[in-house]
mmCIF file of C-alpha atoms and ligand atoms in Angstrom:
data_model
loop_
_atom_site.group_PDB
_atom_site.id
_atom_site.type_symbol
_atom_site.label_atom_id
_atom_site.label_comp_id
_atom_site.label_asym_id
_atom_site.label_seq_id
_atom_site.Cartn_x
_atom_site.Cartn_y
_atom_site.Cartn_z
ATOM 1 C CA MET L 1 -28.745 50.061 -16.126
ATOM 2 C CA THR L 2 -27.975 47.608 -18.965
ATOM 3 C CA ARG L 3 -28.774 46.642 -22.047
ATOM 4 C CA PHE L 4 -31.653 47.321 -24.855
ATOM 5 C CA GLU L 5 -30.092 44.987 -27.818
ATOM 6 C CA SER L 6 -27.091 47.240 -28.535
ATOM 7 C CA GLY L 7 -26.207 48.150 -24.879
ATOM 8 C CA THR L 8 -28.015 51.304 -24.700
ATOM 9 C CA PRO L 9 -31.051 52.061 -22.579
ATOM 10 C CA ALA L 10 -34.742 51.753 -24.321
ATOM 11 C CA ASP L 11 -36.596 54.746 -25.329
ATOM 12 C CA VAL L 12 -39.608 53.311 -23.819
ATOM 13 C CA LEU L 13 -39.983 50.120 -21.267
ATOM 14 C CA VAL L 14 -43.433 48.884 -21.210
ATOM 15 C CA ILE L 15 -44.220 47.084 -18.083
ATOM 16 C CA GLY L 16 -47.315 44.195 -18.863
ATOM 17 C CA GLY L 17 -47.826 42.568 -22.413
ATOM 18 C CA GLY L 18 -51.373 42.376 -22.436
ATOM 19 C CA VAL L 19 -53.375 43.826 -25.359
ATOM 20 C CA ILE L 20 -53.096 47.429 -23.959
ATOM 21 C CA GLY L 21 -49.130 47.269 -23.215
ATOM 22 C CA LEU L 22 -48.680 45.370 -27.175
ATOM 23 C CA ALA L 23 -51.013 48.038 -28.544
ATOM 24 C CA VAL L 24 -49.156 50.811 -27.097
ATOM 25 C CA ALA L 25 -45.784 49.261 -28.102
ATOM 26 C CA TRP L 26 -46.738 48.255 -31.573
ATOM 27 C CA ARG L 27 -47.770 51.811 -31.808
ATOM 28 C CA THR L 28 -44.973 53.823 -30.073
ATOM 29 C CA ALA L 29 -42.286 51.861 -32.494
ATOM 30 C CA GLN L 30 -44.326 52.985 -35.387
ATOM 31 C CA ARG L 31 -43.212 56.710 -34.311
ATOM 32 C CA GLY L 32 -39.785 55.765 -34.626
ATOM 33 C CA LEU L 33 -38.737 55.035 -30.972
ATOM 34 C CA ARG L 34 -36.920 51.975 -29.727
ATOM 35 C CA VAL L 35 -39.501 49.839 -27.097
ATOM 36 C CA VAL L 36 -39.107 46.852 -25.050
ATOM 37 C CA VAL L 37 -42.467 44.728 -23.325
ATOM 38 C CA VAL L 38 -41.402 42.733 -20.501
ATOM 39 C CA ASP L 39 -44.042 40.183 -19.423
ATOM 40 C CA PRO L 40 -43.357 36.396 -18.699
ATOM 41 C CA ALA L 41 -46.288 35.444 -21.614
ATOM 42 C CA HIS L 42 -47.047 37.919 -23.937
ATOM 43 C CA GLY L 43 -50.370 38.513 -25.740
ATOM 44 C CA GLY L 44 -51.944 36.988 -22.311
ATOM 45 C CA GLY L 45 -53.684 38.291 -19.115
ATOM 46 C CA ALA L 46 -57.318 39.436 -18.869
ATOM 47 C CA VAL L 47 -57.608 39.787 -22.874
ATOM 48 C CA GLN L 48 -57.267 35.602 -22.877
ATOM 49 C CA VAL L 49 -60.734 35.401 -20.690
ATOM 50 C CA ALA L 50 -62.895 38.962 -22.415
ATOM 51 C CA ALA L 51 -65.754 38.130 -24.902
ATOM 52 C CA GLY L 52 -64.402 40.929 -26.899
ATOM 53 C CA MET L 53 -67.664 43.014 -27.446
ATOM 54 C CA LEU L 54 -67.114 46.797 -28.458
ATOM 55 C CA ALA L 55 -70.162 48.233 -26.785
ATOM 56 C CA PRO L 56 -69.666 51.883 -25.427
ATOM 57 C CA VAL L 57 -73.405 52.340 -25.999
ATOM 58 C CA THR L 58 -74.868 49.475 -24.691
ATOM 59 C CA GLU L 59 -73.003 48.955 -21.301
ATOM 60 C CA LEU L 60 -73.307 53.157 -20.568
ATOM 61 C CA GLN L 61 -73.554 53.241 -17.376
ATOM 62 C CA TYR L 62 -75.247 57.092 -15.697
ATOM 63 C CA GLY L 63 -72.126 59.694 -15.011
ATOM 64 C CA GLU L 64 -69.860 57.868 -18.056
ATOM 65 C CA GLU L 65 -70.377 60.321 -20.590
ATOM 66 C CA ALA L 66 -66.308 60.899 -20.510
ATOM 67 C CA LEU L 67 -65.844 57.331 -20.471
ATOM 68 C CA LEU L 68 -68.476 57.452 -23.582
ATOM 69 C CA ARG L 69 -66.680 59.557 -25.666
ATOM 70 C CA LEU L 70 -63.306 57.765 -25.239
ATOM 71 C CA GLY L 71 -64.960 54.342 -26.212
ATOM 72 C CA MET L 72 -66.997 55.970 -28.956
ATOM 73 C CA ALA L 73 -63.551 57.294 -30.228
ATOM 74 C CA SER L 74 -61.634 53.824 -29.878
ATOM 75 C CA ASN L 75 -64.911 51.790 -31.527
ATOM 76 C CA GLU L 76 -64.734 54.077 -34.598
ATOM 77 C CA ARG L 77 -61.102 53.723 -34.947
ATOM 78 C CA TYR L 78 -61.561 49.942 -34.730
ATOM 79 C CA ALA L 79 -62.247 49.110 -37.805
ATOM 80 C CA ALA L 80 -59.073 50.605 -39.619
ATOM 81 C CA PHE L 81 -57.084 49.357 -36.662
ATOM 82 C CA ALA L 82 -58.288 45.584 -37.320
ATOM 83 C CA ALA L 83 -57.475 46.258 -40.719
ATOM 84 C CA GLU L 84 -53.984 47.660 -40.417
ATOM 85 C CA LEU L 85 -52.860 44.725 -37.682
ATOM 86 C CA GLU L 86 -54.012 42.042 -39.907
ATOM 87 C CA GLU L 87 -51.913 43.589 -42.543
ATOM 88 C CA ALA L 88 -48.870 44.082 -40.238
ATOM 89 C CA SER L 89 -49.158 40.332 -38.659
ATOM 90 C CA GLY L 90 -50.731 38.594 -41.605
ATOM 91 C CA LEU L 91 -53.191 37.476 -39.066
ATOM 92 C CA SER L 92 -57.002 37.771 -38.232
ATOM 93 C CA THR L 93 -58.035 39.538 -35.680
ATOM 94 C CA GLY L 94 -61.406 38.303 -35.543
ATOM 95 C CA TYR L 95 -63.200 41.582 -35.970
ATOM 96 C CA ARG L 96 -66.909 41.515 -36.760
ATOM 97 C CA ALA L 97 -69.142 44.716 -37.710
ATOM 98 C CA CYS L 98 -72.455 43.010 -36.683
ATOM 99 C CA GLY L 99 -74.234 45.276 -33.901
ATOM 100 C CA THR L 100 -75.646 44.604 -30.847
ATOM 101 C CA LEU L 101 -78.969 43.824 -29.543
ATOM 102 C CA ALA L 102 -80.435 44.071 -25.810
ATOM 103 C CA VAL L 103 -83.454 42.707 -24.415
ATOM 104 C CA ALA L 104 -85.120 42.064 -21.699
ATOM 105 C CA LEU L 105 -87.235 39.206 -20.309
ATOM 106 C CA ASP L 106 -89.079 40.643 -17.633
ATOM 107 C CA ALA L 107 -91.099 43.890 -16.751
ATOM 108 C CA ASP L 108 -88.408 45.475 -14.275
ATOM 109 C CA ASP L 109 -86.012 44.360 -16.979
ATOM 110 C CA ARG L 110 -87.590 46.197 -19.732
ATOM 111 C CA GLU L 111 -87.925 49.323 -17.116
ATOM 112 C CA GLU L 112 -84.319 49.169 -17.069
ATOM 113 C CA LEU L 113 -83.884 49.197 -20.855
ATOM 114 C CA ARG L 114 -86.142 52.001 -21.829
ATOM 115 C CA GLU L 115 -84.423 54.018 -19.087
ATOM 116 C CA LEU L 116 -81.333 53.093 -20.995
ATOM 117 C CA HIS L 117 -82.811 54.133 -24.126
ATOM 118 C CA ALA L 118 -83.919 57.331 -23.062
ATOM 119 C CA PHE L 119 -80.541 58.363 -21.864
ATOM 120 C CA HIS L 120 -78.971 56.974 -25.354
ATOM 121 C CA ARG L 121 -81.612 59.299 -26.777
ATOM 122 C CA ARG L 122 -80.737 62.614 -24.687
ATOM 123 C CA LEU L 123 -77.023 61.495 -25.570
ATOM 124 C CA GLY L 124 -77.946 61.707 -29.490
ATOM 125 C CA LEU L 125 -77.030 58.383 -29.550
ATOM 126 C CA ASP L 126 -78.137 55.519 -32.141
ATOM 127 C CA SER L 127 -79.769 53.493 -30.381
ATOM 128 C CA HIS L 128 -83.364 51.988 -31.716
ATOM 129 C CA TRP L 129 -86.209 50.323 -29.681
ATOM 130 C CA LEU L 130 -87.695 47.478 -30.689
ATOM 131 C CA THR L 131 -90.860 45.001 -29.559
ATOM 132 C CA GLY L 132 -90.417 41.396 -28.640
ATOM 133 C CA ARG L 133 -91.413 40.439 -32.011
ATOM 134 C CA GLU L 134 -88.870 42.652 -33.717
ATOM 135 C CA CYS L 135 -86.006 41.412 -31.734
ATOM 136 C CA ARG L 136 -86.966 37.684 -32.592
ATOM 137 C CA ARG L 137 -87.586 38.392 -36.399
ATOM 138 C CA LEU L 138 -83.992 39.836 -35.834
ATOM 139 C CA GLU L 139 -82.762 36.765 -33.689
ATOM 140 C CA PRO L 140 -85.316 33.573 -34.541
ATOM 141 C CA MET L 141 -83.310 31.631 -31.593
ATOM 142 C CA LEU L 142 -84.450 34.232 -28.632
ATOM 143 C CA ALA L 143 -86.774 32.910 -26.166
ATOM 144 C CA PRO L 144 -90.596 33.809 -27.003
ATOM 145 C CA GLY L 145 -90.889 35.481 -23.564
ATOM 146 C CA VAL L 146 -88.412 38.547 -24.482
ATOM 147 C CA ARG L 147 -90.308 41.647 -23.936
ATOM 148 C CA GLY L 148 -88.506 44.293 -26.097
ATOM 149 C CA GLY L 149 -85.049 45.801 -26.448
ATOM 150 C CA LEU L 150 -82.582 47.842 -28.123
ATOM 151 C CA HIS L 151 -81.085 47.796 -31.650
ATOM 152 C CA VAL L 152 -77.380 49.420 -31.670
ATOM 153 C CA THR L 153 -75.940 48.552 -34.768
ATOM 154 C CA ASP L 154 -72.149 50.268 -33.564
ATOM 155 C CA ASP L 155 -71.446 48.035 -30.935
ATOM 156 C CA HIS L 156 -69.235 45.128 -32.561
ATOM 157 C CA GLN L 157 -67.020 42.635 -31.578
ATOM 158 C CA VAL L 158 -63.075 41.572 -32.138
ATOM 159 C CA ASP L 159 -61.981 38.171 -30.863
ATOM 160 C CA GLY L 160 -59.414 39.033 -27.849
ATOM 161 C CA ARG L 161 -57.199 35.908 -28.470
ATOM 162 C CA ARG L 162 -56.863 36.456 -32.085
ATOM 163 C CA LEU L 163 -55.995 40.544 -31.550
ATOM 164 C CA ALA L 164 -53.223 39.084 -29.090
ATOM 165 C CA ARG L 165 -51.606 36.971 -30.992
ATOM 166 C CA ALA L 166 -51.503 39.458 -34.035
ATOM 167 C CA LEU L 167 -50.314 41.991 -31.750
ATOM 168 C CA VAL L 168 -47.402 40.080 -30.597
ATOM 169 C CA VAL L 169 -46.287 39.247 -34.265
ATOM 170 C CA ALA L 170 -46.967 42.992 -35.189
ATOM 171 C CA CYS L 171 -44.652 44.168 -32.714
ATOM 172 C CA GLU L 172 -42.185 41.377 -33.408
ATOM 173 C CA ARG L 173 -42.317 43.103 -37.100
ATOM 174 C CA ALA L 174 -42.219 46.270 -36.211
ATOM 175 C CA GLY L 175 -39.085 45.855 -34.093
ATOM 176 C CA VAL L 176 -40.371 45.965 -30.798
ATOM 177 C CA VAL L 177 -37.833 43.806 -28.130
ATOM 178 C CA LEU L 178 -40.038 41.483 -26.287
ATOM 179 C CA GLU L 179 -38.671 40.317 -23.418
ATOM 180 C CA ARG L 180 -39.927 36.881 -21.499
ATOM 181 C CA ALA L 181 -39.361 37.871 -17.747
ATOM 182 C CA GLU L 182 -41.103 38.611 -14.673
ATOM 183 C CA VAL L 183 -40.746 42.622 -13.770
ATOM 184 C CA THR L 184 -39.476 41.973 -10.017
ATOM 185 C CA GLU L 185 -39.007 46.043 -9.106
ATOM 186 C CA LEU L 186 -39.391 49.431 -10.522
ATOM 187 C CA VAL L 187 -36.107 51.409 -10.479
ATOM 188 C CA VAL L 188 -36.513 54.801 -9.496
ATOM 189 C CA ALA L 189 -32.903 56.914 -9.727
ATOM 190 C CA ASP L 190 -32.742 60.535 -9.198
ATOM 191 C CA GLY L 191 -36.119 60.969 -8.430
ATOM 192 C CA ARG L 192 -37.722 59.441 -12.014
ATOM 193 C CA ALA L 193 -38.432 55.990 -13.379
ATOM 194 C CA ALA L 194 -35.593 54.675 -14.756
ATOM 195 C CA GLY L 195 -35.623 50.998 -16.030
ATOM 196 C CA VAL L 196 -36.887 47.887 -14.263
ATOM 197 C CA ARG L 197 -35.219 45.199 -12.427
ATOM 198 C CA LEU L 198 -36.104 41.261 -13.808
ATOM 199 C CA SER L 199 -36.531 37.733 -12.278
ATOM 200 C CA THR L 200 -33.174 36.741 -14.135
ATOM 201 C CA GLY L 201 -31.583 39.341 -11.744
ATOM 202 C CA GLU L 202 -30.767 41.281 -15.098
ATOM 203 C CA ALA L 203 -31.999 45.622 -15.160
ATOM 204 C CA LEU L 204 -32.983 47.305 -18.005
ATOM 205 C CA GLY L 205 -32.945 50.818 -18.328
ATOM 206 C CA ALA L 206 -35.172 53.172 -20.177
ATOM 207 C CA ASP L 207 -36.085 56.833 -20.829
ATOM 208 C CA ARG L 208 -39.441 56.506 -20.108
ATOM 209 C CA VAL L 209 -41.892 53.301 -18.369
ATOM 210 C CA VAL L 210 -44.967 52.571 -19.227
ATOM 211 C CA LEU L 211 -47.458 50.605 -16.458
ATOM 212 C CA ALA L 212 -49.515 47.900 -18.182
ATOM 213 C CA ALA L 213 -49.693 45.521 -16.090
ATOM 214 C CA GLY L 214 -53.350 45.303 -15.440
ATOM 215 C CA SER L 215 -54.936 44.274 -11.810
ATOM 216 C CA ARG L 216 -51.417 44.245 -10.327
ATOM 217 C CA SER L 217 -50.184 47.424 -11.570
ATOM 218 C CA HIS L 218 -50.172 49.269 -8.051
ATOM 219 C CA LEU L 219 -48.643 46.379 -6.459
ATOM 220 C CA LEU L 220 -45.041 46.693 -8.742
ATOM 221 C CA PRO L 221 -42.310 46.425 -6.003
ATOM 222 C CA GLY L 222 -40.301 50.056 -6.017
ATOM 223 C CA LEU L 223 -43.476 51.963 -7.024
ATOM 224 C CA PRO L 224 -43.283 55.187 -4.760
ATOM 225 C CA GLU L 225 -46.326 55.286 -2.402
ATOM 226 C CA GLY L 226 -49.000 57.569 -3.879
ATOM 227 C CA VAL L 227 -48.201 57.389 -7.422
ATOM 228 C CA LEU L 228 -51.142 54.802 -8.342
ATOM 229 C CA PRO L 229 -54.297 54.270 -6.825
ATOM 230 C CA ALA L 230 -55.551 50.447 -5.769
ATOM 231 C CA ILE L 231 -56.611 48.703 -9.016
ATOM 232 C CA ARG L 232 -59.029 46.650 -7.735
ATOM 233 C CA PRO L 233 -59.547 42.646 -9.489
ATOM 234 C CA VAL L 234 -63.378 42.245 -10.456
ATOM 235 C CA LYS L 235 -63.541 38.393 -11.759
ATOM 236 C CA GLY L 236 -65.281 37.668 -14.516
ATOM 237 C CA GLN L 237 -66.223 34.283 -15.363
ATOM 238 C CA ILE L 238 -67.007 32.915 -18.932
ATOM 239 C CA LEU L 239 -67.998 30.432 -21.000
ATOM 240 C CA ARG L 240 -67.615 29.287 -24.931
ATOM 241 C CA LEU L 241 -69.539 26.972 -26.577
ATOM 242 C CA ARG L 242 -69.166 25.789 -29.840
ATOM 243 C CA VAL L 243 -71.959 26.354 -32.467
ATOM 244 C CA PRO L 244 -71.944 23.302 -35.246
ATOM 245 C CA GLU L 245 -72.133 24.325 -38.236
ATOM 246 C CA ALA L 246 -75.414 22.891 -39.032
ATOM 247 C CA TYR L 247 -76.898 24.901 -36.508
ATOM 248 C CA ARG L 248 -75.193 28.512 -37.821
ATOM 249 C CA PRO L 249 -76.195 30.854 -37.852
ATOM 250 C CA PHE L 250 -77.205 30.698 -34.461
ATOM 251 C CA LEU L 251 -77.139 34.097 -33.399
ATOM 252 C CA SER L 252 -76.165 36.779 -35.822
ATOM 253 C CA ARG L 253 -74.914 39.599 -33.622
ATOM 254 C CA ASN L 254 -74.098 40.564 -29.760
ATOM 255 C CA VAL L 255 -76.757 39.878 -27.358
ATOM 256 C CA ARG L 256 -76.903 41.315 -24.354
ATOM 257 C CA ALA L 257 -79.767 41.089 -21.744
ATOM 258 C CA VAL L 258 -80.462 42.054 -18.181
ATOM 259 C CA VAL L 259 -82.209 38.585 -16.524
ATOM 260 C CA ARG L 260 -83.457 39.531 -13.200
ATOM 261 C CA GLY L 261 -81.156 42.147 -12.431
ATOM 262 C CA GLN L 262 -77.927 40.432 -14.063
ATOM 263 C CA HIS L 263 -76.110 41.403 -16.841
ATOM 264 C CA LEU L 264 -75.579 38.726 -19.684
ATOM 265 C CA TYR L 265 -74.048 38.754 -23.000
ATOM 266 C CA LEU L 266 -73.666 36.183 -25.771
ATOM 267 C CA VAL L 267 -70.697 36.911 -28.277
ATOM 268 C CA PRO L 268 -71.082 35.074 -31.917
ATOM 269 C CA ARG L 269 -68.091 34.702 -33.629
ATOM 270 C CA GLU L 270 -67.867 33.905 -37.195
ATOM 271 C CA ASP L 271 -65.749 30.798 -36.796
ATOM 272 C CA GLY L 272 -68.773 29.197 -34.462
ATOM 273 C CA GLU L 273 -67.454 30.144 -31.254
ATOM 274 C CA LEU L 274 -70.401 31.526 -28.930
ATOM 275 C CA VAL L 275 -68.766 33.139 -25.886
ATOM 276 C CA ILE L 276 -71.514 33.669 -22.599
ATOM 277 C CA GLY L 277 -70.176 35.848 -19.960
ATOM 278 C CA ALA L 278 -70.106 36.812 -17.171
ATOM 279 C CA THR L 279 -69.880 37.249 -13.754
ATOM 280 C CA SER L 280 -68.353 40.496 -11.832
ATOM 281 C CA GLU L 281 -66.987 39.366 -8.691
ATOM 282 C CA GLU L 282 -64.858 41.220 -6.000
ATOM 283 C CA GLN L 283 -62.742 38.521 -4.399
ATOM 284 C CA GLY L 284 -59.524 39.711 -4.621
ATOM 285 C CA TYR L 285 -57.042 37.541 -7.163
ATOM 286 C CA ASP L 286 -58.571 34.229 -7.403
ATOM 287 C CA THR L 287 -59.467 33.132 -10.732
ATOM 288 C CA THR L 288 -61.063 29.933 -9.641
ATOM 289 C CA VAL L 289 -64.283 28.855 -12.223
ATOM 290 C CA THR L 290 -67.220 28.079 -9.776
ATOM 291 C CA ALA L 291 -70.031 25.478 -10.363
ATOM 292 C CA GLY L 292 -72.168 28.243 -9.016
ATOM 293 C CA GLY L 293 -71.109 30.860 -11.414
ATOM 294 C CA VAL L 294 -71.119 28.363 -14.325
ATOM 295 C CA TYR L 295 -74.499 27.785 -13.343
ATOM 296 C CA GLU L 296 -75.904 31.046 -13.465
ATOM 297 C CA LEU L 297 -74.521 31.917 -16.840
ATOM 298 C CA LEU L 298 -75.958 28.357 -17.890
ATOM 299 C CA ARG L 299 -79.186 29.273 -16.156
ATOM 300 C CA ASP L 300 -79.663 32.955 -17.760
ATOM 301 C CA ALA L 301 -78.400 32.226 -21.014
ATOM 302 C CA HIS L 302 -81.091 29.740 -21.283
ATOM 303 C CA ASP L 303 -84.122 31.651 -20.050
ATOM 304 C CA LEU L 304 -82.986 34.045 -23.334
ATOM 305 C CA VAL L 305 -81.678 31.280 -25.744
ATOM 306 C CA PRO L 306 -83.160 28.096 -24.788
ATOM 307 C CA GLY L 307 -81.426 26.248 -27.733
ATOM 308 C CA ILE L 308 -77.834 27.137 -25.925
ATOM 309 C CA THR L 309 -78.744 23.664 -24.178
ATOM 310 C CA GLU L 310 -77.842 21.818 -27.691
ATOM 311 C CA LEU L 311 -74.495 22.815 -27.977
ATOM 312 C CA PRO L 312 -70.960 21.436 -26.938
ATOM 313 C CA LEU L 313 -69.415 23.386 -24.152
ATOM 314 C CA VAL L 314 -65.694 24.000 -24.726
ATOM 315 C CA GLU L 315 -64.368 25.700 -22.117
ATOM 316 C CA THR L 316 -65.117 27.784 -18.832
ATOM 317 C CA SER L 317 -62.420 30.240 -17.504
ATOM 318 C CA ALA L 318 -62.372 33.074 -15.195
ATOM 319 C CA GLY L 319 -60.197 36.305 -15.783
ATOM 320 C CA LEU L 320 -59.847 39.951 -13.563
ATOM 321 C CA ARG L 321 -60.613 42.927 -15.114
ATOM 322 C CA PRO L 322 -58.503 45.977 -13.845
ATOM 323 C CA GLY L 323 -60.579 48.189 -12.086
ATOM 324 C CA SER L 324 -59.992 51.649 -10.982
ATOM 325 C CA PRO L 325 -61.695 53.697 -8.166
ATOM 326 C CA ASP L 326 -63.818 55.477 -10.908
ATOM 327 C CA ASN L 327 -64.020 52.678 -13.459
ATOM 328 C CA ALA L 328 -62.324 54.774 -15.596
ATOM 329 C CA PRO L 329 -58.571 54.029 -17.204
ATOM 330 C CA LEU L 330 -55.209 55.647 -16.106
ATOM 331 C CA LEU L 331 -53.693 57.058 -19.458
ATOM 332 C CA GLY L 332 -50.491 59.407 -19.377
ATOM 333 C CA PRO L 333 -47.787 60.604 -17.212
ATOM 334 C CA THR L 334 -47.997 59.888 -13.588
ATOM 335 C CA ALA L 335 -46.952 61.901 -10.490
ATOM 336 C CA LEU L 336 -43.748 59.825 -10.810
ATOM 337 C CA PRO L 337 -41.598 61.891 -13.737
ATOM 338 C CA GLY L 338 -40.465 58.930 -16.218
ATOM 339 C CA LEU L 339 -43.909 56.801 -15.551
ATOM 340 C CA VAL L 340 -46.275 56.836 -17.338
ATOM 341 C CA ALA L 341 -49.603 54.827 -16.681
ATOM 342 C CA ALA L 342 -51.999 52.665 -19.531
ATOM 343 C CA THR L 343 -54.090 50.354 -17.138
ATOM 344 C CA GLY L 344 -57.426 50.333 -14.804
ATOM 345 C CA HIS L 345 -59.450 49.801 -18.334
ATOM 346 C CA TYR L 346 -61.949 47.860 -15.933
ATOM 347 C CA ARG L 347 -64.820 46.310 -18.382
ATOM 348 C CA ASN L 348 -63.287 48.128 -21.719
ATOM 349 C CA GLY L 349 -59.625 46.603 -22.008
ATOM 350 C CA VAL L 350 -60.464 45.322 -25.578
ATOM 351 C CA LEU L 351 -62.223 48.020 -26.707
ATOM 352 C CA LEU L 352 -60.142 50.929 -25.818
ATOM 353 C CA THR L 353 -56.719 49.142 -27.300
ATOM 354 C CA PRO L 354 -56.859 50.953 -30.105
ATOM 355 C CA VAL L 355 -57.333 54.496 -28.661
ATOM 356 C CA THR L 356 -54.795 53.657 -25.758
ATOM 357 C CA ALA L 357 -52.433 52.835 -27.834
ATOM 358 C CA ASP L 358 -53.040 56.179 -30.084
ATOM 359 C CA LEU L 359 -53.098 58.432 -26.903
ATOM 360 C CA LEU L 360 -49.976 57.040 -25.560
ATOM 361 C CA ALA L 361 -47.800 56.781 -28.828
ATOM 362 C CA GLU L 362 -48.221 60.519 -29.296
ATOM 363 C CA TYR L 363 -47.861 61.445 -25.599
ATOM 364 C CA LEU L 364 -44.468 59.124 -25.986
ATOM 365 C CA ALA L 365 -43.539 60.639 -29.195
ATOM 366 C CA THR L 366 -44.215 64.168 -28.363
ATOM 367 C CA GLY L 367 -44.219 64.727 -24.516
ATOM 368 C CA ALA L 368 -47.703 66.384 -25.489
ATOM 369 C CA THR L 369 -50.853 65.046 -23.777
ATOM 370 C CA PRO L 370 -53.855 64.508 -26.503
ATOM 371 C CA GLU L 371 -57.180 66.370 -25.303
ATOM 372 C CA LEU L 372 -58.840 63.294 -25.148
ATOM 373 C CA ALA L 373 -56.930 61.654 -22.273
ATOM 374 C CA THR L 374 -57.326 64.816 -20.125
ATOM 375 C CA ASP L 375 -59.948 63.566 -18.373
ATOM 376 C CA PHE L 376 -57.955 60.095 -17.978
ATOM 377 C CA SER L 377 -54.975 61.489 -15.973
ATOM 378 C CA PRO L 378 -53.224 59.143 -13.482
ATOM 379 C CA THR L 379 -52.502 62.135 -11.427
ATOM 380 C CA ARG L 380 -56.552 62.671 -10.600
ATOM 381 C CA PHE L 381 -55.981 60.385 -7.813
ATOM 382 C CA THR L 382 -52.736 61.052 -6.772
ATOM 383 C CA ALA L 383 -51.716 64.826 -6.763
ATOM 384 C CA LYS L 384 -52.817 65.352 -3.331
ATOM 385 C CA ALA L 385 -51.164 62.421 -1.934
ATOM 386 C CA LEU L 386 -47.928 63.716 -3.504
ATOM 387 C CA VAL L 387 -47.501 67.543 -2.749
HETATM 388 N N1 LIG C 1 -67.068 44.048 -20.982
HETATM 389 C C1 LIG C 1 -67.955 43.069 -20.385
HETATM 390 C C2 LIG C 1 -67.138 42.600 -19.459
HETATM 391 O O1 LIG C 1 -66.690 43.275 -18.853
HETATM 392 O O2 LIG C 1 -67.509 41.532 -18.812
#
């Protein structure tokens, strides 16, 4: 194995420089470990398409109470995480504590939201039912047909692209080595992960390897069979509009809706960007933006907020959410000694960035798995396969 700067292997090598990999690297370097992150384009990946909603309560699904705990823990640390990152990088993250309004357009949608509200109440979550009129008082641009909704004051937002840029700079300033290259192979020696081989032909050694390669994590050549389950790519198409100064505030908080059974969200940023998302399509690694995807988003968003048709449409894009078999992330040591996972965050990568970084850094620095990570052990899928 070859170098880590001075010729010695890194303590930790992270495969994947998306927000998860970078945040893990940043926090781990803060613990005094020597860290290298390998990626052809640091700060890229699914975050470049994400709306950046921090919505553990309004995105809650039945049976996902453990994920809710993790999401709430991450949401609670977000303000401090963003402030520390902004201080460390000198860049804004676009974090905005604005709350979320989830509304219904027809009787079926209202029934679905009512059930979600009842579930919130059983779990003791801060979630308030509003009439249609009360929803429109909060957000006057909503369509007159809005039948009611939920106001969740603690579901906020961050700008994923700004977050990624800030993490790149914070990593550099913390002494993390950002290696611009493709990983071509995981190197396993004496039954443990020992480093990687790069597209340049070079090999990098490390005491521990963190796999944070999103929906491609399980495809890493050299990864022994059964260590990771297949991570499925779930395509999301998204639109970016611009709200001219004269129209602001167009919306004051995140607005979500169930429109004819389809989930839609509008995320208004301080700088005037309005993100509308997202489709959810399971079609492999295709990231084509389709006319149908754009049409459905615009049609549903127009039903919800008719005034959007006045706004300039500045970008359409598509990305891949990394979905694990149970839609929850894989956090911590895998069945292969030396290999640690930080992947499978599915719809929650941006939300779970701070808590993932803290949990992984704690494990990498101490060797002990924090209690909050135990429900998300990668071996929940693979233990049987390897015995
Ligand atoms: N968390 C929003 C999405 O995945 O579309």
